[in-house]
Coordinates of C-alpha atoms in Angstrom, one line a residue:
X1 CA -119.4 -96.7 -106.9
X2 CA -119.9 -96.6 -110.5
X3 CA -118.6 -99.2 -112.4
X4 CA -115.3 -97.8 -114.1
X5 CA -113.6 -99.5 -117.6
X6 CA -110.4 -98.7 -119.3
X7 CA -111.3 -97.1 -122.5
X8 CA -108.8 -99.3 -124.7
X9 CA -108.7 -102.4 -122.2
X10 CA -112.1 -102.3 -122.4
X11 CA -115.6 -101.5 -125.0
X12 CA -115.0 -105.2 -126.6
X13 CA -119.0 -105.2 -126.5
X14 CA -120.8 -104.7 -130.0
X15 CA -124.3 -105.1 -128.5
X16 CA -126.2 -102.8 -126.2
X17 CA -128.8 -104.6 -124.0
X18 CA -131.9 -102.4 -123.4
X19 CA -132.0 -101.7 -120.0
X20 CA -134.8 -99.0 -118.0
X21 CA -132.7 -96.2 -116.8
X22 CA -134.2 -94.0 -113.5
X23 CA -132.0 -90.7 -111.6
X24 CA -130.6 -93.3 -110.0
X25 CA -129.2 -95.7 -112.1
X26 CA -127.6 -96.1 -115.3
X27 CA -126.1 -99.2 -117.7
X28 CA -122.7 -99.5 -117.4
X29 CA -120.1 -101.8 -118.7
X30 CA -117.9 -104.7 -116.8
X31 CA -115.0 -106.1 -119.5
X32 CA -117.6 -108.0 -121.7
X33 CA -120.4 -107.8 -119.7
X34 CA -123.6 -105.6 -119.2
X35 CA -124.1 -104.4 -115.3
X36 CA -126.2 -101.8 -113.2
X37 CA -124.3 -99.4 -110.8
X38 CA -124.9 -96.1 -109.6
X39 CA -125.3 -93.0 -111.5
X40 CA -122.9 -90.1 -110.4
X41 CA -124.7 -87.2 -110.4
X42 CA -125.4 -84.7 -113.3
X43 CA -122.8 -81.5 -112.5
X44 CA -124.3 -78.2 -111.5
X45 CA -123.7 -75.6 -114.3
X46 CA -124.9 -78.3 -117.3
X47 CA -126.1 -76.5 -120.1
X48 CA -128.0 -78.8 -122.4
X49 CA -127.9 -76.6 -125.3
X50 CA -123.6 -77.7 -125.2
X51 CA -125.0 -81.0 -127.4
X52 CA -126.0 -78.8 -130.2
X53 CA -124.0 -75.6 -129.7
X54 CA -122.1 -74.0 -133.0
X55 CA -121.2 -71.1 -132.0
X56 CA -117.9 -70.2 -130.6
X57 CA -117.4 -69.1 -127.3
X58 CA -114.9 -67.7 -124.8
X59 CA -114.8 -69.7 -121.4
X60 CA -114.8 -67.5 -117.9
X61 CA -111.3 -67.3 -116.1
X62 CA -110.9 -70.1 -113.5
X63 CA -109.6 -68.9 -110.7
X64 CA -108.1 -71.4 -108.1
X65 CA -109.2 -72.3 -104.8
X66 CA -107.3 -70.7 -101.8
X67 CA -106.2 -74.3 -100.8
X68 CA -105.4 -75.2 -104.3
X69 CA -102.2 -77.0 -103.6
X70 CA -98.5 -75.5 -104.5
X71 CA -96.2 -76.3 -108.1
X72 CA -93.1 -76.7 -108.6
X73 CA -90.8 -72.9 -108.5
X74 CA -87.3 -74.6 -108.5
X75 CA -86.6 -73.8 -112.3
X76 CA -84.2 -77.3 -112.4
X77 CA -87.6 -79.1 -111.8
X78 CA -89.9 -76.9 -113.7
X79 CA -90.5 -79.1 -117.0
X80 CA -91.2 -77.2 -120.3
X81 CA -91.7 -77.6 -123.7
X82 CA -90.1 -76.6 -126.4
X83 CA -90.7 -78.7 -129.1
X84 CA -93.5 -80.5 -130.9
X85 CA -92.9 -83.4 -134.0
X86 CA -95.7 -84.8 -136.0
X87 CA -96.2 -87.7 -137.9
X88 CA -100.1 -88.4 -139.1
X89 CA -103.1 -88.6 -141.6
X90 CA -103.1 -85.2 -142.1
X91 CA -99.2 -85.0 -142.9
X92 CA -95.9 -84.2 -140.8
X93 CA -96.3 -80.5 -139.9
X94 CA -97.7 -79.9 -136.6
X95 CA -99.9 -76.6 -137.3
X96 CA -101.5 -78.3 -140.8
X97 CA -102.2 -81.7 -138.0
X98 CA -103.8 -79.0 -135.7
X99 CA -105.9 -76.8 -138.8
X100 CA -107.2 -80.0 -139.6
X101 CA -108.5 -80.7 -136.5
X102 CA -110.1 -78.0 -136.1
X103 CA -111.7 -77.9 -139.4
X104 CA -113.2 -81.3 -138.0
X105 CA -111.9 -83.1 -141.0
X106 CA -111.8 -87.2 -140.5
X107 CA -108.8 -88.7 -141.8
X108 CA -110.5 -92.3 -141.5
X109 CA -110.4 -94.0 -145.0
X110 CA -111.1 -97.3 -146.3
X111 CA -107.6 -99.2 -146.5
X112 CA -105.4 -100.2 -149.6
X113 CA -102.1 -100.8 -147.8
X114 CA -103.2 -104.8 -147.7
X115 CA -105.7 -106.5 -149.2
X116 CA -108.8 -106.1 -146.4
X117 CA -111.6 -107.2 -149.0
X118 CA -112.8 -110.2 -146.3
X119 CA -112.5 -108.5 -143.4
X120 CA -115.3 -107.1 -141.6
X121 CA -113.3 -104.2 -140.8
X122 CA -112.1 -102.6 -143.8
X123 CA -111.1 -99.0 -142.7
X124 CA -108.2 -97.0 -140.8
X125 CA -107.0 -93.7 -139.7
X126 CA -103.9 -95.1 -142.5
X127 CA -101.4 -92.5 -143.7
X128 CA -100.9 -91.6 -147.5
X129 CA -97.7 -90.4 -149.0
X130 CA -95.5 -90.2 -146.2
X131 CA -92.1 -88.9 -147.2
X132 CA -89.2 -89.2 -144.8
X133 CA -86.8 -86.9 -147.4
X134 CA -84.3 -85.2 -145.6
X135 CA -84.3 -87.1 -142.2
X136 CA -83.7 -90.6 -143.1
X137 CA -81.2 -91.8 -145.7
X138 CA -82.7 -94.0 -148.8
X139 CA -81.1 -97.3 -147.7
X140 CA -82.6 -97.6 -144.1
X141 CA -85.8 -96.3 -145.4
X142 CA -86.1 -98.9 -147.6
X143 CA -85.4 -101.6 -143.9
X144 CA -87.4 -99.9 -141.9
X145 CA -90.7 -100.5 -140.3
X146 CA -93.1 -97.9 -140.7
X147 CA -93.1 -97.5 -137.0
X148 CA -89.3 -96.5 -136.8
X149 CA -89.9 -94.3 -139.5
X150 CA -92.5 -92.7 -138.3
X151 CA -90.4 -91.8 -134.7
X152 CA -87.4 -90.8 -136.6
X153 CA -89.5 -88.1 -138.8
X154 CA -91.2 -87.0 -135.9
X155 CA -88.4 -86.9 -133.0
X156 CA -86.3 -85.1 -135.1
X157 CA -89.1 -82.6 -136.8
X158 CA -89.6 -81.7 -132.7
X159 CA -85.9 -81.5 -132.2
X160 CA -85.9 -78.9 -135.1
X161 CA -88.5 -77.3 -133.9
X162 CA -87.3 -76.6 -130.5
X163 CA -84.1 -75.1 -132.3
X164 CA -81.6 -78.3 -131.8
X165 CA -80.4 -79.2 -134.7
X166 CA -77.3 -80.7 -136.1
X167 CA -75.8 -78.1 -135.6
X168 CA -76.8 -76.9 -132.0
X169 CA -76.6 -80.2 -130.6
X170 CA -72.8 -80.5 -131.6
X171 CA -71.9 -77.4 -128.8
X172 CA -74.4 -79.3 -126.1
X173 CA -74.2 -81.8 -123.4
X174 CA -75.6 -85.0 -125.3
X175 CA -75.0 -87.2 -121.9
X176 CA -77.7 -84.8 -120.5
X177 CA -80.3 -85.1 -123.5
X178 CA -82.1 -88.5 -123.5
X179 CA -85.0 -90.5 -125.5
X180 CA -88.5 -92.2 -124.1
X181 CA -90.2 -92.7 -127.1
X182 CA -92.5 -95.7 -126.3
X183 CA -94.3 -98.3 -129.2
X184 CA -97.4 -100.3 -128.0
X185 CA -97.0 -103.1 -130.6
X186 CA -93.0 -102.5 -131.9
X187 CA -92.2 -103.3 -135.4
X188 CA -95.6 -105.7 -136.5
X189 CA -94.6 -105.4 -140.0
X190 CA -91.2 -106.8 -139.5
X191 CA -92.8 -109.2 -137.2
X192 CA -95.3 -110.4 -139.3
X193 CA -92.6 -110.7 -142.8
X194 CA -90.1 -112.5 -140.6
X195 CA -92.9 -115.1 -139.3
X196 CA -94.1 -115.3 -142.4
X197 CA -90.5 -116.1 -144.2
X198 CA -90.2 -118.4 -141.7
X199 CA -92.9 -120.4 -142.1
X200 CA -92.8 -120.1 -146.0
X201 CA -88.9 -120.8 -146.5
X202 CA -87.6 -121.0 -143.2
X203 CA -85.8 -120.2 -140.5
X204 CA -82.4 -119.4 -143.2
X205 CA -84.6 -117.0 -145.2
X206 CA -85.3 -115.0 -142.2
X207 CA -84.1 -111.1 -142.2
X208 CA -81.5 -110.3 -139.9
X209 CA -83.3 -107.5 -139.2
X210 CA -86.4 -109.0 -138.1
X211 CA -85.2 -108.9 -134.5
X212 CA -84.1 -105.3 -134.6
X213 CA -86.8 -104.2 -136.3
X214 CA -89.4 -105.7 -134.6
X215 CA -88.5 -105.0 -131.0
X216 CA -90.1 -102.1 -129.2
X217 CA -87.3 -100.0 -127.6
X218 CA -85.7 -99.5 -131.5
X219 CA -87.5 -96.3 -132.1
X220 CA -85.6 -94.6 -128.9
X221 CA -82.2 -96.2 -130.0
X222 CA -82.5 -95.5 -133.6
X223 CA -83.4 -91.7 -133.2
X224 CA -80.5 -91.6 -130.0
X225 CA -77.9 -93.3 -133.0
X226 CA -78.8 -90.6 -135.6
X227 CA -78.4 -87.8 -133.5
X228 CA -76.2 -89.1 -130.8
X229 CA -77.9 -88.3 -127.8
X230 CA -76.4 -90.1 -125.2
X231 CA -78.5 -89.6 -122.1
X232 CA -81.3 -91.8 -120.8
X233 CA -82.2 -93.9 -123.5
X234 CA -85.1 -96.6 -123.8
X235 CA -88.8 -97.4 -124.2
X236 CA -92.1 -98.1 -122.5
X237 CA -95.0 -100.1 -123.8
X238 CA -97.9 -100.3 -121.9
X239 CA -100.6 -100.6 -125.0
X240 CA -102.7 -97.7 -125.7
X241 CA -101.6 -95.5 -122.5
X242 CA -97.9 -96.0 -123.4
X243 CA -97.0 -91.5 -124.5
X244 CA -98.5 -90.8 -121.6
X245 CA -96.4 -93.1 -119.8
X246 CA -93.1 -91.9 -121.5
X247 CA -93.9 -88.2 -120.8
X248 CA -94.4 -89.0 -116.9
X249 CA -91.0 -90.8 -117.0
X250 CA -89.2 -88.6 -119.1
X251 CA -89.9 -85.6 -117.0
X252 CA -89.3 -87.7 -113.8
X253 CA -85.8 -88.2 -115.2
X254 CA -85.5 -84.2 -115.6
X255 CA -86.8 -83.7 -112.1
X256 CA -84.3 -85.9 -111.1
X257 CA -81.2 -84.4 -112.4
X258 CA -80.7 -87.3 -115.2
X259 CA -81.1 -85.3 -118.1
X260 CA -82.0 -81.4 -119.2
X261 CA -84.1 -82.7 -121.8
X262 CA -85.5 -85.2 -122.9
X263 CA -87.2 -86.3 -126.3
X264 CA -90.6 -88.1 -125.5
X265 CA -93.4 -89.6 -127.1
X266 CA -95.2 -92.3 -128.9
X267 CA -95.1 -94.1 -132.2
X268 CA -97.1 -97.0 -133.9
X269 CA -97.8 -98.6 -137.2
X270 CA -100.1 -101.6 -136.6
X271 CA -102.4 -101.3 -139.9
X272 CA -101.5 -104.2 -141.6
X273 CA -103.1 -107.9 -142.0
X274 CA -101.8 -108.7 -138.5
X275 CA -102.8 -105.8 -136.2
X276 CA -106.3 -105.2 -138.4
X277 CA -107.0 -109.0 -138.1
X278 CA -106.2 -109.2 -134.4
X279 CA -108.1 -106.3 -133.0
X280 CA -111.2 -107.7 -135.4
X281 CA -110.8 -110.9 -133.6
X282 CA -110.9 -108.8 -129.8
X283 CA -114.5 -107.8 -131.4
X284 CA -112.5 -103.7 -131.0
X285 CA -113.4 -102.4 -134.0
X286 CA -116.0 -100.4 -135.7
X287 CA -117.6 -102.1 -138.7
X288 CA -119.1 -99.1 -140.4
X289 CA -117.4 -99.9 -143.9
X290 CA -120.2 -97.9 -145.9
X291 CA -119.2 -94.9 -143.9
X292 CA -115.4 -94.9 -142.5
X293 CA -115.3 -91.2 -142.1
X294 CA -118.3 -91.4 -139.7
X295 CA -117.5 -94.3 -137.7
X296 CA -115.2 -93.1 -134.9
X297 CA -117.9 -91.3 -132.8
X298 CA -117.3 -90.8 -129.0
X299 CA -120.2 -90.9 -126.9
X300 CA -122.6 -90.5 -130.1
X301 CA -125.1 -93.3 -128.9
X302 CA -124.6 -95.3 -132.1
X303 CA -120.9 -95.9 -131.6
X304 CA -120.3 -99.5 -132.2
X305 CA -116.4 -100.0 -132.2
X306 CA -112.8 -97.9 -132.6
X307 CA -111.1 -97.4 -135.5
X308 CA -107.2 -97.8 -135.9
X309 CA -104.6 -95.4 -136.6
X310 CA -100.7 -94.7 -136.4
X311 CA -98.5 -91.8 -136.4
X312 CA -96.2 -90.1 -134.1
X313 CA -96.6 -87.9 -131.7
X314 CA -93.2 -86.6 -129.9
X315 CA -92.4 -83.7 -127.2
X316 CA -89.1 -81.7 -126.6
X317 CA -89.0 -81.8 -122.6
X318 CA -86.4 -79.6 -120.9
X319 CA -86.1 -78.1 -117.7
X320 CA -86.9 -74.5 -117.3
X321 CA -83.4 -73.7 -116.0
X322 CA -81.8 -74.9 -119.1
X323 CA -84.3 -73.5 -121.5
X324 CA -83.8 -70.3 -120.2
X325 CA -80.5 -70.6 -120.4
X326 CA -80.0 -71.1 -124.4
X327 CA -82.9 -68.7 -125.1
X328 CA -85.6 -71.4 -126.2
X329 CA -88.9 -70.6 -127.3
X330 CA -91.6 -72.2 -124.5
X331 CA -94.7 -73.7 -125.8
X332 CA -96.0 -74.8 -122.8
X333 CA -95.4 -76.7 -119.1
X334 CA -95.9 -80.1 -118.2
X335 CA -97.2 -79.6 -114.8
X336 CA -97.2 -83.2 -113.9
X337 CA -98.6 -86.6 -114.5
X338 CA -100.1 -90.5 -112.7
X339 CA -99.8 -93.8 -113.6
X340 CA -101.8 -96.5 -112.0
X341 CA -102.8 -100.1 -112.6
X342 CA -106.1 -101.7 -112.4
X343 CA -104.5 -105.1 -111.2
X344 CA -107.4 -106.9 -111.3
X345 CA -107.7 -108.3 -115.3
X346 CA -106.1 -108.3 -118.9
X347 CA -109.3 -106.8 -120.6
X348 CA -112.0 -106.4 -117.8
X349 CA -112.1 -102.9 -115.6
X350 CA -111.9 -103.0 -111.7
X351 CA -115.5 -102.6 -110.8
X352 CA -115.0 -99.6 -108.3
X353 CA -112.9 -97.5 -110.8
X354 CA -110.3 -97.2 -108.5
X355 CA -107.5 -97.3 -111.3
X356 CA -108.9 -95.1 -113.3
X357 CA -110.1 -92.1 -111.1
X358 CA -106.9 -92.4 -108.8
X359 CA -104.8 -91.8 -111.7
X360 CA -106.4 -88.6 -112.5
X361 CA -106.1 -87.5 -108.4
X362 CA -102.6 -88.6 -108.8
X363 CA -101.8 -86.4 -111.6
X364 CA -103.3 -83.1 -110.3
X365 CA -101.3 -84.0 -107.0
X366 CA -98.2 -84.3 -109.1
X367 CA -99.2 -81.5 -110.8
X368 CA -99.9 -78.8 -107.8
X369 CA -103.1 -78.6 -109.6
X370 CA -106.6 -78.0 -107.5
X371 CA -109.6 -80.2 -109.9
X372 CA -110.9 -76.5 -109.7
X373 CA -108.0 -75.1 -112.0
X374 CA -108.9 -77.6 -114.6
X375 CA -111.4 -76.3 -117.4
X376 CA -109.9 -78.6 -120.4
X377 CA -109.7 -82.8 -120.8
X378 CA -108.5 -84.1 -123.7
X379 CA -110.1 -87.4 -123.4
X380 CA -109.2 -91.7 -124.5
X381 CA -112.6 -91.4 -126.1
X382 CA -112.2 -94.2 -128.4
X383 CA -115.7 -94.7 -129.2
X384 CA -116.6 -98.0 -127.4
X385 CA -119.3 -98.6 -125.8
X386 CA -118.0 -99.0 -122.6
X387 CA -114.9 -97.0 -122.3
X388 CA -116.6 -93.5 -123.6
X389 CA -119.2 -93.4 -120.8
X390 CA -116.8 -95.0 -118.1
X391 CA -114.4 -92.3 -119.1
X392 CA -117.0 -89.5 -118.1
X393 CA -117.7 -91.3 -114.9
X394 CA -114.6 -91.1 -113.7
X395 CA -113.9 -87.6 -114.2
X396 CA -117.2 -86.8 -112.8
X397 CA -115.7 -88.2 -109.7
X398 CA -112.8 -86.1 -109.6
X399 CA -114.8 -82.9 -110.6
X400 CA -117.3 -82.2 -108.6
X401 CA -118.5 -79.4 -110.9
X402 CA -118.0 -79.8 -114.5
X403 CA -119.6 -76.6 -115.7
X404 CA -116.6 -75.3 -116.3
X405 CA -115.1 -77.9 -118.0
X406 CA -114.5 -78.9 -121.8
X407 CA -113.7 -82.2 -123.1
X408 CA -113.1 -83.6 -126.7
X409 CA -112.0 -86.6 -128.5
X410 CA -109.2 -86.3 -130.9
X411 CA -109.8 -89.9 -132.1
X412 CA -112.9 -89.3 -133.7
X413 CA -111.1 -87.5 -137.0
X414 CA -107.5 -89.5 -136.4
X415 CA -108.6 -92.8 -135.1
X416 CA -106.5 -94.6 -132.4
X417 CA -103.0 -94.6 -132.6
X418 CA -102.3 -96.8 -129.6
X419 CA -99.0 -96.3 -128.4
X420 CA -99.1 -93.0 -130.7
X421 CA -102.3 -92.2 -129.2
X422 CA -101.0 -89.5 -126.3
X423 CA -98.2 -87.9 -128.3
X424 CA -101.0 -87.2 -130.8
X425 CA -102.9 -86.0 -128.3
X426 CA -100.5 -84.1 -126.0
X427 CA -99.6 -82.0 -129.6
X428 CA -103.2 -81.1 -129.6
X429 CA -103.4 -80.1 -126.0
X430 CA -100.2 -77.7 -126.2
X431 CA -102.2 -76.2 -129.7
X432 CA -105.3 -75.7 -127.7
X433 CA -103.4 -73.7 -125.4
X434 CA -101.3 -71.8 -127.9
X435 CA -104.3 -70.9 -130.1
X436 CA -107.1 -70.7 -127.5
X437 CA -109.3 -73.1 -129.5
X438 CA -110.5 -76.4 -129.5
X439 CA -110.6 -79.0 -132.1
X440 CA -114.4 -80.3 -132.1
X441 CA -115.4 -84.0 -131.3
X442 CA -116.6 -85.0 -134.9
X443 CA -119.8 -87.4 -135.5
X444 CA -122.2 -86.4 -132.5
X445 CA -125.3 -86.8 -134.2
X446 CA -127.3 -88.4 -130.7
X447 CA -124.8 -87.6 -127.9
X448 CA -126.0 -90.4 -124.8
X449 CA -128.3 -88.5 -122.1
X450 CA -125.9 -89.4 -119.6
X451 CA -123.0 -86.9 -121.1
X452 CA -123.6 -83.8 -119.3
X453 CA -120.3 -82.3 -119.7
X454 CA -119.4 -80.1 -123.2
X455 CA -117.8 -82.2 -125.6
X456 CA -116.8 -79.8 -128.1
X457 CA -119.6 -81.5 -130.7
X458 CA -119.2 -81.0 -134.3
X459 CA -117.6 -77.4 -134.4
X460 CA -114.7 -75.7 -132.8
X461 CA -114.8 -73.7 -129.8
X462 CA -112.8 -70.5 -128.4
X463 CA -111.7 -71.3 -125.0
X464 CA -108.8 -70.3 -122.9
X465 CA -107.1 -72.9 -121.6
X466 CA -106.2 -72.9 -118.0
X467 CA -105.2 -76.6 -116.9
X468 CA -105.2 -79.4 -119.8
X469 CA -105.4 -83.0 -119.1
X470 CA -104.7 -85.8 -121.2
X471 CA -106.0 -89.0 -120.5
X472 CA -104.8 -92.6 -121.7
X473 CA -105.4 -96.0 -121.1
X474 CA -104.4 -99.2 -122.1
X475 CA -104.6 -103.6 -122.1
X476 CA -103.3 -104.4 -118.8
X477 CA -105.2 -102.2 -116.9
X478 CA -103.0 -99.6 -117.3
X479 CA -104.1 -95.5 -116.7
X480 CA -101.7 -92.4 -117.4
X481 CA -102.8 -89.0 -117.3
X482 CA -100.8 -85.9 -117.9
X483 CA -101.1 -82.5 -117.1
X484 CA -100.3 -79.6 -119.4
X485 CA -100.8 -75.2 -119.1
X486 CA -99.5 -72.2 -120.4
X487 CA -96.4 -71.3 -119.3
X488 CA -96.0 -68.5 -116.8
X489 CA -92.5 -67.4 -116.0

């Protein structure tokens, strides 16, 4: 079987070796080194012309096998959205976040938030005048890490946005509404100052909010305090797969009966000295400091590295029962999701891609979803060597025919947000459905031979949106996948 690498656990390799490639063979990627395995074969329906299509076009109805498996009817267990919060490069509104997208704009810019001047990375996906005016009070903005302030900002814009407000909320059941809003790295800013005081001055001249701050479950407690929201209540952190992660288990807890909704997601601020400097040192990043905004480039064949980003990404879940019930406006459905462990390394892939491709079967089985119903992947795609063509390997092994089938990296204009990285990413899945276009994959200048399914290159695309999956994965060995469609009453 081919050999199968986490996209973020994973593509710590700068260099390509030159290796002679037949039909049945291809280079692939083990952790940090290069190894042969077997080529899955090309789809039927591949249309070269994909790679340098401009044009927009409308996909063909997919129409579900008759053994296609059943979802869920009982409207307690049907999980809806309702709401969508933002917090990125391109600002805190969720339909400028989307327009941008689709304009293929890159938000990747050289940093000034810390002096990066020696570093051989010197660019982010960093935000710019971020205002948290009107949704968090001067004093504990001054306090707070970026990461908290960016999960306030963008739980409570979704909260807003799905019509619970202040107001609203004080009539409800806040036992039955809960918070999952998961951080890959916590607080690093307030970790880093508090190390830093302690070393310098010590331990006396440390914050006593260093521990707060800098522990990863604050974001759910915070937003739970300033709301009240009483139900389930903490966080998951499994590195860059961690939204996904959330979602799965915040919708498990509405299934369940433990809440009616639930406000899930991801948040992450790690572009500072410490989480620049650290991912430098994994050998992660891109180094293309003469041009940043070109530099995150999924399967383009000169990809050399990732490049870091933060934001927010958060969902309003709720169960169909009770959104029908107060008369919310549905944006979408999560049909279901999987979460699976490599258990084999803390950077290096299982060889047979087990983790990876089971996660993705687990999901559609979750889901009620046939592979034939899905025609939309919204991809890790970080732009590592490794990870971008492993990432296509394993869906290949899930869908036997990928004609169908359109996939695109939101990280190439954004960068990686990490434990942001799926709430970004599960906003622009529920868009693509609402709007029936795609945001393009930016910088595919020499896509690799070996990508034979759309990637959305360079321009947007009209397409329809029948089953969306979002894929994540994460250090650890860690794979979540989530499944998203229109919603149909």
């Amino acid at each position: 079987m081919a050999s199968i690498a986490t996209t973020c656990s994973s593509g710590l390799i700068l260099r390509r070796k030159e290796s002679t490639t037949n039909a049945g063979s291809m280079l692939q990627f083990n952790g940090l080194r290069a190894i042969e395995s077997n080529q899955i074969t090309a789809s039927s329906g591949f249309n070269p012309s994909w790679s340098a299509s401009t044009s927009a076009s409308k996909s063909r109805p997919i129409k579900a096998m008759a053994s296609a498996p059943k979802r869920e009817t009982d409207p307690k267990k049907r999980v809806v959205i309702t709401g969508m919060g933002v917090v990125s490069v391109f600002g805190n509104d969720v339909d400028t976040f989307y327009d941008k997208l689709l304009e293929g704009q890159s938000g990747i810019t050289l940093i000034d938030r810390f002096d990066s001047s020696t570093f051989t990375t010197r660019f982010a996906g960093q935000i710019r005048d971020f205002s948290s005016v009107g949704y968090i009070d001067g004093k504990n903005d001054r306090r707070l890490d970026d990461c908290w302030r960016y999960c306030l900002v963008a739980g409570k814009k979704a909260l807003e946005d799905a019509n619970l407000g202040p107001e609203i909320l004080k009539s409800m059941d806040k036992t039955k509404i809960g918070v999952l809003v998961g951080s890959g790295m916590g607080g690093l800013s307030a970790f880093s100052t508090g190390v830093e005081s302690l070393i310098q001055k010590g331990f006396k001249k440390i914050s006593p909010f260093f521990i707060p701050y800098s522990i990863t479950n604050m974001g759910s407690a915070l937003l739970a305090i300033d709301t009240g929201l009483m139900g389930p209540n903490y966080s998951i952190s499994t590195a860059c797969a961690t939204a996904n992660y959330c979602f799965f288990s915040a919708a498990n807890h509405i299934r369940r009966g433990d809440a009616d909704i639930m406000v899930a997601g991801g948040t992450e601020a790690a572009i500072n000295a410490t989480g620049v400097g650290g991912f430098i040192a994994c050998r992660a990043l891109s180094q293309r400091n003469d041009e940043p905004h070109r530099a995150s480039r999924p399967w383009d064949q000169n990809r050399d590295g990732f490049v870091i980003g933060e934001g927010s990404g958060v969902l309003i879940m709720e169960s169909l029962e009770h959104a029908t019930k107060r008369g919310a406006n549905i944006l979408g459905e999560y049909l279901g999701g999987g979460i699976t462990c490599d258990a084999h390394h803390m950077t290096d892939p299982r060889k047979d891609g087990l983790g990876v491709s089971s996660c993705i079967t687990k999901c559609l089985e979750d889901a009620g979803v046939s592979p034939e119903e899905v025609n939309y992947v919204n991809c890790h795609a970080t732009s590592t060597l490794a990870g971008d063509l492993a990432e296509v390997n394993a869906i290949k092994k899930v869908f036997k025919d990928t004609s169908e089938i359109k996939m695109n990296g939101t990280k190439s204009m954004i960068g990686h947000g990490l434990g942001a990285a799926g709430g970004l990413e599960a906003i622009a899945c529920i868009k693509a459905i609402n709007t029936g276009w795609l945001h393009p994959t930016i910088n595919q200048d020499n896509l690799e031979p070996l990508v034979d399914i759309d990637t959305v290159p360079n321009v947007k695309k009209q397409h329809e949106v029948n089953v969306a999956i979002s894929n994540s994965f994460g250090f650890g060995g860690h794979n979540s996948v989530v499944a998203f469609a229109p919603f149909k009453p």
